Amino acid sequence: MNKLHIEIQPAKSALERFGKSLQSVIVGRTPRSYSGIGFENMAQFGEVFSPKRWELVENLKASGPLTIYALAKQLNRHYRNVYKDVAILAEWMVLSKDAAGKVFVPWDEIDVRMALIKQAA
C-alpha cells in the first residue's frame, strides 16, 4: 500500500526518526521505506491543509487524474484558487502530475497523526 504519513510533532521526534534510519544505513541495513511530512503544531498543519484542500484531494482521488481546469469545474471553484491549492499540495507531496500534465493523488492512504503531550503527574 502506498501511504503518506503526516505527523504533527516536535522537530526533535522527526530528527530521532532520521537518526535511526541513518544508523541503519551506517551498519549496512536498508531502512524501511517511509514517505512522510511533519509539522511542529496544528497551526502549521492548518495553513497547508484547509478543508477546501482536503475536499480537493478526496475529489481528485475519487475521479482520477484531471487537468486543473477540469478539477476546478468539478469542484465548482475558480481556476486560480484551485491552481494555487494544487501547487501547494504538490509542494507538500500530496499531489503529483503525470506526463500529460494532469494532477493526481499518488497515495492509497494518507495517515494524519498528532501525538498528545502527556500531563505531568
PDB file of C-alpha atoms in Angstrom:
ATOM      1  CA  MET A   1       0.000   0.000   0.000  1.00  0.00           C
ATOM      2  CA  ASN A   2       1.287   3.430  -0.950  1.00  0.00           C
ATOM      3  CA  LYS A   3       0.871   5.544   2.194  1.00  0.00           C
ATOM      4  CA  LEU A   4       1.757   9.158   3.033  1.00  0.00           C
ATOM      5  CA  HIS A   5       2.330   9.822   6.728  1.00  0.00           C
ATOM      6  CA  ILE A   6       1.590  13.298   8.053  1.00  0.00           C
ATOM      7  CA  GLU A   7       2.580  13.946  11.638  1.00  0.00           C
ATOM      8  CA  ILE A   8       2.160  16.870  13.974  1.00  0.00           C
ATOM      9  CA  GLN A   9       5.086  16.500  16.343  1.00  0.00           C
ATOM     10  CA  PRO A  10       8.093  18.364  17.731  1.00  0.00           C
ATOM     11  CA  ALA A  11      11.076  18.576  15.363  1.00  0.00           C
ATOM     12  CA  LYS A  12      13.051  16.516  17.883  1.00  0.00           C
ATOM     13  CA  SER A  13      10.889  13.448  17.116  1.00  0.00           C
ATOM     14  CA  ALA A  14      11.474  13.768  13.371  1.00  0.00           C
ATOM     15  CA  LEU A  15      15.219  14.109  13.941  1.00  0.00           C
ATOM     16  CA  GLU A  16      15.199  10.972  16.102  1.00  0.00           C
ATOM     17  CA  ARG A  17      13.475   9.022  13.286  1.00  0.00           C
ATOM     18  CA  PHE A  18      16.067  10.319  10.822  1.00  0.00           C
ATOM     19  CA  GLY A  19      18.878   9.352  13.218  1.00  0.00           C
ATOM     20  CA  LYS A  20      17.584   5.788  13.459  1.00  0.00           C
ATOM     21  CA  SER A  21      17.391   5.497   9.663  1.00  0.00           C
ATOM     22  CA  LEU A  22      20.889   6.905   9.289  1.00  0.00           C
ATOM     23  CA  GLN A  23      22.189   4.455  11.873  1.00  0.00           C
ATOM     24  CA  SER A  24      20.646   1.579   9.901  1.00  0.00           C
ATOM     25  CA  VAL A  25      22.470   2.712   6.762  1.00  0.00           C
ATOM     26  CA  ILE A  26      25.766   3.067   8.631  1.00  0.00           C
ATOM     27  CA  VAL A  27      25.606  -0.544   9.863  1.00  0.00           C
ATOM     28  CA  GLY A  28      24.674  -1.796   6.387  1.00  0.00           C
ATOM     29  CA  ARG A  29      20.941  -2.337   6.795  1.00  0.00           C
ATOM     30  CA  THR A  30      18.387  -0.925   4.398  1.00  0.00           C
ATOM     31  CA  PRO A  31      15.959   1.305   6.294  1.00  0.00           C
ATOM     32  CA  ARG A  32      12.223   0.776   5.887  1.00  0.00           C
ATOM     33  CA  SER A  33      10.634   2.842   3.170  1.00  0.00           C
ATOM     34  CA  TYR A  34       8.831   5.855   4.631  1.00  0.00           C
ATOM     35  CA  SER A  35       7.032   8.722   2.912  1.00  0.00           C
ATOM     36  CA  GLY A  36       6.157  11.423   5.363  1.00  0.00           C
ATOM     37  CA  ILE A  37       5.925  15.076   6.163  1.00  0.00           C
ATOM     38  CA  GLY A  38       5.782  16.742   9.532  1.00  0.00           C
ATOM     39  CA  PHE A  39       4.523  19.867  11.206  1.00  0.00           C
ATOM     40  CA  GLU A  40       5.538  21.279  14.577  1.00  0.00           C
ATOM     41  CA  ASN A  41       1.976  22.235  15.526  1.00  0.00           C
ATOM     42  CA  MET A  42      -1.645  22.275  14.372  1.00  0.00           C
ATOM     43  CA  ALA A  43      -1.391  25.899  13.230  1.00  0.00           C
ATOM     44  CA  GLN A  44       1.287  24.969  10.659  1.00  0.00           C
ATOM     45  CA  PHE A  45      -0.733  21.938   9.592  1.00  0.00           C
ATOM     46  CA  GLY A  46      -3.871  24.067   9.193  1.00  0.00           C
ATOM     47  CA  GLU A  47      -2.060  26.549   6.932  1.00  0.00           C
ATOM     48  CA  VAL A  48      -1.401  23.788   4.408  1.00  0.00           C
ATOM     49  CA  PHE A  49      -4.401  21.501   4.843  1.00  0.00           C
ATOM     50  CA  SER A  50      -7.537  23.630   4.757  1.00  0.00           C
ATOM     51  CA  PRO A  51     -10.973  21.994   4.425  1.00  0.00           C
ATOM     52  CA  LYS A  52     -11.122  23.076   0.739  1.00  0.00           C
ATOM     53  CA  ARG A  53      -7.787  21.379   0.053  1.00  0.00           C
ATOM     54  CA  TRP A  54      -8.915  18.153   1.731  1.00  0.00           C
ATOM     55  CA  GLU A  55     -12.050  18.285  -0.419  1.00  0.00           C
ATOM     56  CA  LEU A  56      -9.844  18.723  -3.483  1.00  0.00           C
ATOM     57  CA  VAL A  57      -7.704  15.690  -2.517  1.00  0.00           C
ATOM     58  CA  GLU A  58     -10.744  13.480  -1.880  1.00  0.00           C
ATOM     59  CA  ASN A  59     -12.419  14.533  -5.120  1.00  0.00           C
ATOM     60  CA  LEU A  60      -9.270  14.028  -7.173  1.00  0.00           C
ATOM     61  CA  LYS A  61      -8.625  10.588  -5.681  1.00  0.00           C
ATOM     62  CA  ALA A  62     -12.187   9.526  -6.495  1.00  0.00           C
ATOM     63  CA  SER A  63     -12.144  10.851 -10.071  1.00  0.00           C
ATOM     64  CA  GLY A  64      -8.580  10.013 -11.114  1.00  0.00           C
ATOM     65  CA  PRO A  65      -6.132  12.273 -12.989  1.00  0.00           C
ATOM     66  CA  LEU A  66      -7.589  15.578 -14.185  1.00  0.00           C
ATOM     67  CA  THR A  67      -6.416  18.863 -15.606  1.00  0.00           C
ATOM     68  CA  ILE A  68      -6.580  21.728 -13.152  1.00  0.00           C
ATOM     69  CA  TYR A  69      -9.305  23.278 -15.304  1.00  0.00           C
ATOM     70  CA  ALA A  70     -11.424  20.100 -15.156  1.00  0.00           C
ATOM     71  CA  LEU A  71     -10.811  19.815 -11.417  1.00  0.00           C
ATOM     72  CA  ALA A  72     -11.874  23.431 -10.821  1.00  0.00           C
ATOM     73  CA  LYS A  73     -15.014  22.837 -12.867  1.00  0.00           C
ATOM     74  CA  GLN A  74     -15.802  19.635 -10.961  1.00  0.00           C
ATOM     75  CA  LEU A  75     -15.321  21.413  -7.606  1.00  0.00           C
ATOM     76  CA  ASN A  76     -17.273  24.450  -8.808  1.00  0.00           C
ATOM     77  CA  ARG A  77     -14.355  26.687  -7.774  1.00  0.00           C
ATOM     78  CA  HIS A  78     -12.400  29.414  -9.520  1.00  0.00           C
ATOM     79  CA  TYR A  79      -9.462  28.124 -11.596  1.00  0.00           C
ATOM     80  CA  ARG A  80      -6.939  30.457  -9.913  1.00  0.00           C
ATOM     81  CA  ASN A  81      -7.814  29.179  -6.430  1.00  0.00           C
ATOM     82  CA  VAL A  82      -7.626  25.530  -7.480  1.00  0.00           C
ATOM     83  CA  TYR A  83      -4.328  26.194  -9.277  1.00  0.00           C
ATOM     84  CA  LYS A  84      -2.891  27.692  -6.076  1.00  0.00           C
ATOM     85  CA  ASP A  85      -4.170  24.788  -3.951  1.00  0.00           C
ATOM     86  CA  VAL A  86      -2.748  22.221  -6.382  1.00  0.00           C
ATOM     87  CA  ALA A  87       0.646  23.970  -6.336  1.00  0.00           C
ATOM     88  CA  ILE A  88       0.755  23.952  -2.525  1.00  0.00           C
ATOM     89  CA  LEU A  89      -0.377  20.319  -2.241  1.00  0.00           C
ATOM     90  CA  ALA A  90       2.155  19.251  -4.891  1.00  0.00           C
ATOM     91  CA  GLU A  91       4.905  21.072  -2.983  1.00  0.00           C
ATOM     92  CA  TRP A  92       3.956  19.046   0.107  1.00  0.00           C
ATOM     93  CA  MET A  93       3.997  15.729  -1.894  1.00  0.00           C
ATOM     94  CA  VAL A  94       0.242  15.180  -1.622  1.00  0.00           C
ATOM     95  CA  LEU A  95      -0.377  15.542  -5.375  1.00  0.00           C
ATOM     96  CA  SER A  96       1.671  14.720  -8.464  1.00  0.00           C
ATOM     97  CA  LYS A  97       1.455  15.476 -12.183  1.00  0.00           C
ATOM     98  CA  ASP A  98       1.592  12.886 -14.930  1.00  0.00           C
ATOM     99  CA  ALA A  99       3.325  13.259 -18.308  1.00  0.00           C
ATOM    100  CA  ALA A 100       0.176  14.811 -19.801  1.00  0.00           C
ATOM    101  CA  GLY A 101       0.120  17.497 -17.081  1.00  0.00           C
ATOM    102  CA  LYS A 102      -2.868  16.040 -15.254  1.00  0.00           C
ATOM    103  CA  VAL A 103      -2.793  16.089 -11.462  1.00  0.00           C
ATOM    104  CA  PHE A 104      -3.484  13.021  -9.362  1.00  0.00           C
ATOM    105  CA  VAL A 105      -3.196  11.670  -5.819  1.00  0.00           C
ATOM    106  CA  PRO A 106      -0.362   9.108  -5.802  1.00  0.00           C
ATOM    107  CA  TRP A 107      -1.347   7.699  -2.409  1.00  0.00           C
ATOM    108  CA  ASP A 108      -3.730   4.899  -1.469  1.00  0.00           C
ATOM    109  CA  GLU A 109      -3.899   6.288   2.052  1.00  0.00           C
ATOM    110  CA  ILE A 110      -2.959   9.460   3.910  1.00  0.00           C
ATOM    111  CA  ASP A 111      -2.376   8.874   7.603  1.00  0.00           C
ATOM    112  CA  VAL A 112      -2.545  12.018   9.771  1.00  0.00           C
ATOM    113  CA  ARG A 113      -1.318  11.686  13.360  1.00  0.00           C
ATOM    114  CA  MET A 114      -0.920  14.043  16.248  1.00  0.00           C
ATOM    115  CA  ALA A 115       0.866  12.964  19.400  1.00  0.00           C
ATOM    116  CA  LEU A 116      -0.765  14.257  22.560  1.00  0.00           C
ATOM    117  CA  ILE A 117       1.533  15.668  25.207  1.00  0.00           C
ATOM    118  CA  LYS A 118       1.381  13.753  28.484  1.00  0.00           C
ATOM    119  CA  GLN A 119       0.393  15.726  31.554  1.00  0.00           C
ATOM    120  CA  ALA A 120       2.832  15.873  34.415  1.00  0.00           C
ATOM    121  CA  ALA A 121       1.741  13.770  37.379  1.00  0.00           C
TER     122      ALA A 121
END
